[in-house]
mmCIF file of C-alpha atoms and ligand atoms in Angstrom:
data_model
loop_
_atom_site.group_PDB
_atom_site.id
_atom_site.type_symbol
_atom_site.label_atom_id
_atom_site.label_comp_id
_atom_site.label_asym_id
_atom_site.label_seq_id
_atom_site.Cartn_x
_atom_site.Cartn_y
_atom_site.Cartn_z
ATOM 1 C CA UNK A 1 98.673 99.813 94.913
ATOM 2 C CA UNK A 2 101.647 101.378 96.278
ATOM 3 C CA UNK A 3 102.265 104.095 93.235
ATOM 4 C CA UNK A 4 99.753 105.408 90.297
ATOM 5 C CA UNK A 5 100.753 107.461 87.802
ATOM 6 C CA UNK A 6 98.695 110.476 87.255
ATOM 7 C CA UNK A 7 98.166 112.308 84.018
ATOM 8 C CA UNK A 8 96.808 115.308 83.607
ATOM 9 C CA UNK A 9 96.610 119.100 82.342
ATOM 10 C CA UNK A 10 99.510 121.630 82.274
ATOM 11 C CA UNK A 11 96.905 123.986 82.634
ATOM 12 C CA UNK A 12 94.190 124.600 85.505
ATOM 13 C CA UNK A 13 91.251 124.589 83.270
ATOM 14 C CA UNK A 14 88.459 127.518 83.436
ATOM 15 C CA UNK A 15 86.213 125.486 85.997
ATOM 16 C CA UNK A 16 87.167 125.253 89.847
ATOM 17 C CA UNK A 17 85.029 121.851 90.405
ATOM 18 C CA UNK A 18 88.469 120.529 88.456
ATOM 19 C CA UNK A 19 90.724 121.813 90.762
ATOM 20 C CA UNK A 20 88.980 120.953 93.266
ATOM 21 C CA UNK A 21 89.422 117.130 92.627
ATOM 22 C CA UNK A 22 92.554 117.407 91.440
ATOM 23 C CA UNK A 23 93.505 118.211 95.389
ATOM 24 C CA UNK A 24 90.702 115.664 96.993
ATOM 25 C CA UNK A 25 92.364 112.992 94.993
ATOM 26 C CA UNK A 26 96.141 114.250 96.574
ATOM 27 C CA UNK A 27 94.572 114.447 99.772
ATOM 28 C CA UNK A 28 93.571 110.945 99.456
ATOM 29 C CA UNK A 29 96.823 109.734 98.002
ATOM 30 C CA UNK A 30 98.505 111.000 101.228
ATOM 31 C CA UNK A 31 96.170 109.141 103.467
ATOM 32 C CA UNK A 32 96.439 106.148 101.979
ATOM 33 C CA UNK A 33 99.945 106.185 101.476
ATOM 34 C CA UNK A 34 99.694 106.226 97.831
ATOM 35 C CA UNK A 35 102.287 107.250 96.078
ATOM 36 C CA UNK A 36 102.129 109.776 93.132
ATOM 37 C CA UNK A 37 104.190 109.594 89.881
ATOM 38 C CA UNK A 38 103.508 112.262 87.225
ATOM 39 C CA UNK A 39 104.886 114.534 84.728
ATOM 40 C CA UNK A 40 106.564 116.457 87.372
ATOM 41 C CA UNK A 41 105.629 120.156 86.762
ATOM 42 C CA UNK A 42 104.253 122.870 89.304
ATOM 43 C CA UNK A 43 101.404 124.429 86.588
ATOM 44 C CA UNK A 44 98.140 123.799 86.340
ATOM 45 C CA UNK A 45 96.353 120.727 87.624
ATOM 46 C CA UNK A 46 99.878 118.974 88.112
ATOM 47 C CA UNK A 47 101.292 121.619 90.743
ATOM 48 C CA UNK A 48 97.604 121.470 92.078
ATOM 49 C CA UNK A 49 97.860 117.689 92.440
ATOM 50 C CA UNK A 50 101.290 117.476 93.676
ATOM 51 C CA UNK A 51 101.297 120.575 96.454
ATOM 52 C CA UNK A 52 97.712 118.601 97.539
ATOM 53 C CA UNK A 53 100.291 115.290 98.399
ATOM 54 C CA UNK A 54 103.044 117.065 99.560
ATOM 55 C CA UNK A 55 100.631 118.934 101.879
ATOM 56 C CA UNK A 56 99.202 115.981 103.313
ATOM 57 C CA UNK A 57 103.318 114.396 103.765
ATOM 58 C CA UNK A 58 102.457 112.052 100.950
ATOM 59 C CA UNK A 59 104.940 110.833 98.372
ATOM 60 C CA UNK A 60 105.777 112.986 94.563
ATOM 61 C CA UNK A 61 108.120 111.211 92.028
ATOM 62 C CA UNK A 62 108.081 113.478 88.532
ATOM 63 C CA UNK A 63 109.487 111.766 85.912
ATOM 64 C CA UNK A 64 110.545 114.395 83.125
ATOM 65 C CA UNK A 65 112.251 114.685 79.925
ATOM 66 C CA UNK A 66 115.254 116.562 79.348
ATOM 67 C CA UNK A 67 113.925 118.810 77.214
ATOM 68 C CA UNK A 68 110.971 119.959 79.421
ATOM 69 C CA UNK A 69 113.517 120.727 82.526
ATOM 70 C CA UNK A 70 113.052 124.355 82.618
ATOM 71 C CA UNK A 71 113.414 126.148 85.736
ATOM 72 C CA UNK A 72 109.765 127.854 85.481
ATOM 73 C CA UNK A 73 108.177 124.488 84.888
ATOM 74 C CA UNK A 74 109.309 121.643 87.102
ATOM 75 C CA UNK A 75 107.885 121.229 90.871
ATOM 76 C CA UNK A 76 111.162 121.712 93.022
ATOM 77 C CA UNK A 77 109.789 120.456 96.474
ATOM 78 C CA UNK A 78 108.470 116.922 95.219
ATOM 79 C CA UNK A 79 110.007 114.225 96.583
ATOM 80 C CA UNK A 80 112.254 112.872 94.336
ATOM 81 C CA UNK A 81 112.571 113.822 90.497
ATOM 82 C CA UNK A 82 113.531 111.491 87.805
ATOM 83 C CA UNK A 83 114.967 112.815 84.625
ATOM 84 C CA UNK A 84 114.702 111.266 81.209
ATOM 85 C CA UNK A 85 116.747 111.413 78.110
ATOM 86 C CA UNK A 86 113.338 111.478 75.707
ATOM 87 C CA UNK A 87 109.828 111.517 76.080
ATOM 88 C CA UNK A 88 109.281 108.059 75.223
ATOM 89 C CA UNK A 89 111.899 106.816 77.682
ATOM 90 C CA UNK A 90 109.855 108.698 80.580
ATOM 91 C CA UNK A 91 106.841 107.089 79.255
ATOM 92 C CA UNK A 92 108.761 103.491 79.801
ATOM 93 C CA UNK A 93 110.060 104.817 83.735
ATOM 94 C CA UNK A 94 106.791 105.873 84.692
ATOM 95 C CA UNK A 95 104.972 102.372 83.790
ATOM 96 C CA UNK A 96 108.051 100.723 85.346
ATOM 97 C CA UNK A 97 107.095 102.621 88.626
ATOM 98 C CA UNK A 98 103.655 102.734 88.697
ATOM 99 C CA UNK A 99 100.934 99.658 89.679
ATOM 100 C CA UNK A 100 97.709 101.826 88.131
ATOM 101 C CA UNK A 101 96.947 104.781 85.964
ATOM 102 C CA UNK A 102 94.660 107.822 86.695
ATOM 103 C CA UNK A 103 94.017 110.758 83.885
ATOM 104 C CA UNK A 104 92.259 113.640 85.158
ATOM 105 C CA UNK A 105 91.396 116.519 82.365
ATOM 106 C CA UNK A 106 94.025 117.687 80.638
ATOM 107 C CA UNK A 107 94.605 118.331 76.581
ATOM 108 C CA UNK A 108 96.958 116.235 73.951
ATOM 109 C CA UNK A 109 99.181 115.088 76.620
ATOM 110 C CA UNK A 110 97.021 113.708 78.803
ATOM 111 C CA UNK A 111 95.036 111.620 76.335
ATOM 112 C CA UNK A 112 98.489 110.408 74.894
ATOM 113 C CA UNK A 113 99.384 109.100 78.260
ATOM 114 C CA UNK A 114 96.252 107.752 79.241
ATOM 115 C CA UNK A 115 95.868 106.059 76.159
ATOM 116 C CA UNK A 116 99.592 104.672 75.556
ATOM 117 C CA UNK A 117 98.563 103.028 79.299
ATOM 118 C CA UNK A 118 95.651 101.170 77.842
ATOM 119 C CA UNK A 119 97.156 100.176 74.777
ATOM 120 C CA UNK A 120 99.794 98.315 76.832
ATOM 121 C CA UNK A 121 96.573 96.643 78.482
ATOM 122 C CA UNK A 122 95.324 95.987 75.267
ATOM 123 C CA UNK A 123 98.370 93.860 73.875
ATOM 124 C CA UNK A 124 98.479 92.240 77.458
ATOM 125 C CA UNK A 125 102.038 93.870 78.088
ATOM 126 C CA UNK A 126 100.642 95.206 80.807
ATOM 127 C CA UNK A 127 97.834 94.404 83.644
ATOM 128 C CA UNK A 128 97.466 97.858 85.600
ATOM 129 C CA UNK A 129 94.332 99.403 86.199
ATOM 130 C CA UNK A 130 93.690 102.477 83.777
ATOM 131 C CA UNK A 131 90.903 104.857 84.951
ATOM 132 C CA UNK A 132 89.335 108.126 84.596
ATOM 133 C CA UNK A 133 88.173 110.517 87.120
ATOM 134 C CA UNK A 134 85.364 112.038 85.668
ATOM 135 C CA UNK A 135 84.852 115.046 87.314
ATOM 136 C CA UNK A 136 81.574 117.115 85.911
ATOM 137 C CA UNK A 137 81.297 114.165 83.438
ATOM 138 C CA UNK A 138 84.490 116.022 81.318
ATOM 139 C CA UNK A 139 85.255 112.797 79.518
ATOM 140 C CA UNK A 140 81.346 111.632 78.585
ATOM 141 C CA UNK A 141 82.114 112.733 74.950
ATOM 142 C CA UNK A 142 85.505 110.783 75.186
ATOM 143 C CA UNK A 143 83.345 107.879 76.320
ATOM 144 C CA UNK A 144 81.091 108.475 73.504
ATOM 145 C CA UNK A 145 83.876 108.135 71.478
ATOM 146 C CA UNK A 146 84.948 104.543 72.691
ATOM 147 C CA UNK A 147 80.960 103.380 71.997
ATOM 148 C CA UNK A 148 81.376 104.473 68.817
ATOM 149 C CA UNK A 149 84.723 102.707 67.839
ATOM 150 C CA UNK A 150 82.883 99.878 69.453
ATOM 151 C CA UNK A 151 79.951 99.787 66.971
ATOM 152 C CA UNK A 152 82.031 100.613 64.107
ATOM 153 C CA UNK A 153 84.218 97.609 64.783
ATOM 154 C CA UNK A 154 87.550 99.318 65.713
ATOM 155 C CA UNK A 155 87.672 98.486 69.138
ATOM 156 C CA UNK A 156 86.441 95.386 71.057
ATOM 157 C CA UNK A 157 84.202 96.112 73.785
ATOM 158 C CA UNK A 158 85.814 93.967 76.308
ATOM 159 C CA UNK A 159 88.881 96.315 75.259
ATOM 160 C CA UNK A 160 86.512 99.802 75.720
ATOM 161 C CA UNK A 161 85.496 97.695 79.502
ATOM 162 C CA UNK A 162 89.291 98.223 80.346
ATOM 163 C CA UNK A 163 88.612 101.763 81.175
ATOM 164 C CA UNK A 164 87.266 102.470 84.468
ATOM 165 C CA UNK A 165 85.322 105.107 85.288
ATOM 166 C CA UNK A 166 84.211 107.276 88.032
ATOM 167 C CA UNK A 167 83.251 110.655 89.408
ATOM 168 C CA UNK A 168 84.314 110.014 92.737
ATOM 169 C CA UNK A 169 87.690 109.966 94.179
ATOM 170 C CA UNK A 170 87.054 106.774 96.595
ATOM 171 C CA UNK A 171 85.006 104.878 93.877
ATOM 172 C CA UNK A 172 87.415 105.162 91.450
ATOM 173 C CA UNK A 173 89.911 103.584 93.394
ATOM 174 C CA UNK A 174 88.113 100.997 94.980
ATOM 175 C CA UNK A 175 86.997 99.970 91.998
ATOM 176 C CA UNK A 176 90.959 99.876 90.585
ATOM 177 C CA UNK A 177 91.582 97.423 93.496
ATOM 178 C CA UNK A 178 88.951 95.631 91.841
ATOM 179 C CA UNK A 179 90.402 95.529 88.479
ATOM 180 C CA UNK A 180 91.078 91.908 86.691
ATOM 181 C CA UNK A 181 92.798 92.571 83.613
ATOM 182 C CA UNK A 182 91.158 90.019 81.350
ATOM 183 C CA UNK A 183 92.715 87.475 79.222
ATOM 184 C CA UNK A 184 94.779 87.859 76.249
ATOM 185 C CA UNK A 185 94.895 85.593 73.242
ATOM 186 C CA UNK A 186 95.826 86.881 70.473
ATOM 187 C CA UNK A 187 99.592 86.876 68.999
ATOM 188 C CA UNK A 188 99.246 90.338 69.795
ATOM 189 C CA UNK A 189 99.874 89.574 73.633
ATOM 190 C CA UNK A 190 103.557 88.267 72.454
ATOM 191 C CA UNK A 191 104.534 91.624 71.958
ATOM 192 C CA UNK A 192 107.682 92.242 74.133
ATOM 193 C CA UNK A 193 108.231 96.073 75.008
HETATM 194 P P1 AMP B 201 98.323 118.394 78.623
HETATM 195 O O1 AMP B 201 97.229 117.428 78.983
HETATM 196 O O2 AMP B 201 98.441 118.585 77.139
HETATM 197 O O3 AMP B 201 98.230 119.689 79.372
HETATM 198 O O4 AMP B 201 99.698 117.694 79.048
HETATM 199 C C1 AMP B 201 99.853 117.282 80.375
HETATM 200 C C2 AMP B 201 100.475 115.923 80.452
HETATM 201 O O5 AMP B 201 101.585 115.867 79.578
HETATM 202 C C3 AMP B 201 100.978 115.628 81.849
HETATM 203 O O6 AMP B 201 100.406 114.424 82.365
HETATM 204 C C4 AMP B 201 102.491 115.541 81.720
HETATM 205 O O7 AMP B 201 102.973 114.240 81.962
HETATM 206 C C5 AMP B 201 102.799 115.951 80.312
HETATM 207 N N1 AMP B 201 103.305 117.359 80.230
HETATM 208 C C6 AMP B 201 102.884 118.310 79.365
HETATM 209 N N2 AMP B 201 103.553 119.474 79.520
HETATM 210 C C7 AMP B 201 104.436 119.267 80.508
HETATM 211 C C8 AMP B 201 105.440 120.064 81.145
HETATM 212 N N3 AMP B 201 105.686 121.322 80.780
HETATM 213 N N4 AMP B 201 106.159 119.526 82.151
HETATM 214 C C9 AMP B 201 105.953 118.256 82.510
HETATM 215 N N5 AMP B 201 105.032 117.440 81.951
HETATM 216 C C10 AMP B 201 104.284 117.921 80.972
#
């Protein structure tokens, strides 16, 4: 995987252990020559994420909307910064650039990334691997959540399987080198973004 897209929170969050991950996984970006494509802002867990790559002489593409191009906001010593005419249109550049997906916490916009990613899995328009770095276990109720739409009958469980999760940095990883998107065949794969 040459570039994943990470997603996660314009804000730090109240616990350090998130933080704290947030630069372990930068740090390992840079060593592996990974490079990172995000939302391109310098708050919260983003800046934390990106300053962790840049630190380490890694690679930071920010793909942002227009509209969210405020001075006080974006990251000005990334890399390279791509800017969008809409939100959705970033959504399209960053899966253009990316081979994997990564959501660390965040809020709304997180989730909505993460799970626009796996919906594109789900339809087969995409085969990237989409995980979750579950640091202190902050997505077990999301996970919860998935078991649930499983037994109810919303959501297949070889769909909920997609997701891959991990607590460690290195695990998670590995085990998105791993990842064999499985096979789609329903008309719903002949969906053409
Ligand atoms: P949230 O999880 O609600 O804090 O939103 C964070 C996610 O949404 C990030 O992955 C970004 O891609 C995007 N995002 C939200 N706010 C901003 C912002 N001010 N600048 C850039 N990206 C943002």
């Amino acid at each position: 995987m040459k570039k994943i897209a990470v997603f996660c929170g314009a804000s730090l969050g109240f616990n350090e252990v998130y933080k704290n991950d947030a630069i372990k996984l930068g740090a390992y970006f840079a060593k592996q020559n990974i490079g990172l494509v995000y939302g391109g802002g310098k708050m919260g867990m983003m800046g934390v994420l990106a300053d962790s790559i840049l630190k380490g002489k890694g690679k930071v593409i920010g793909v942002i909307p227009g509209l969210l191009r405020h001075e006080e906001v974006i990251h000005s010593e990334i890399t390279e910064m791509i800017v969008t005419k809409t939100m959705s249109k970033r959504k399209v550049k960053i899966s253009k650039l990316v081979d994997g997906y990564i959501a660390l916490p965040g809020g709304f916009g997180t989730l909505d990334e993460i799970f626009e990613a796996l919906t594109l899995s789900q339809l087969g328009i995409e085969q990237k691997p989409v995980g979750i770095l579950n640091t202190n276990g902050f997505f077990n109720h999301l996970i919860k959540q998935l078991d649930v739409m499983v037994t109810e009958g919303y959501l297949k469980q070889s769909n909920s399987d997609m997701l891959i999760v991990s607590d460690s940095v290195e695990e998670l990883i590995t085990k998105m080198y791993q990842y064999k998107a499985p096979k789609i065949t329903e008309v719903t794969s002949k969906v053409v973004r």
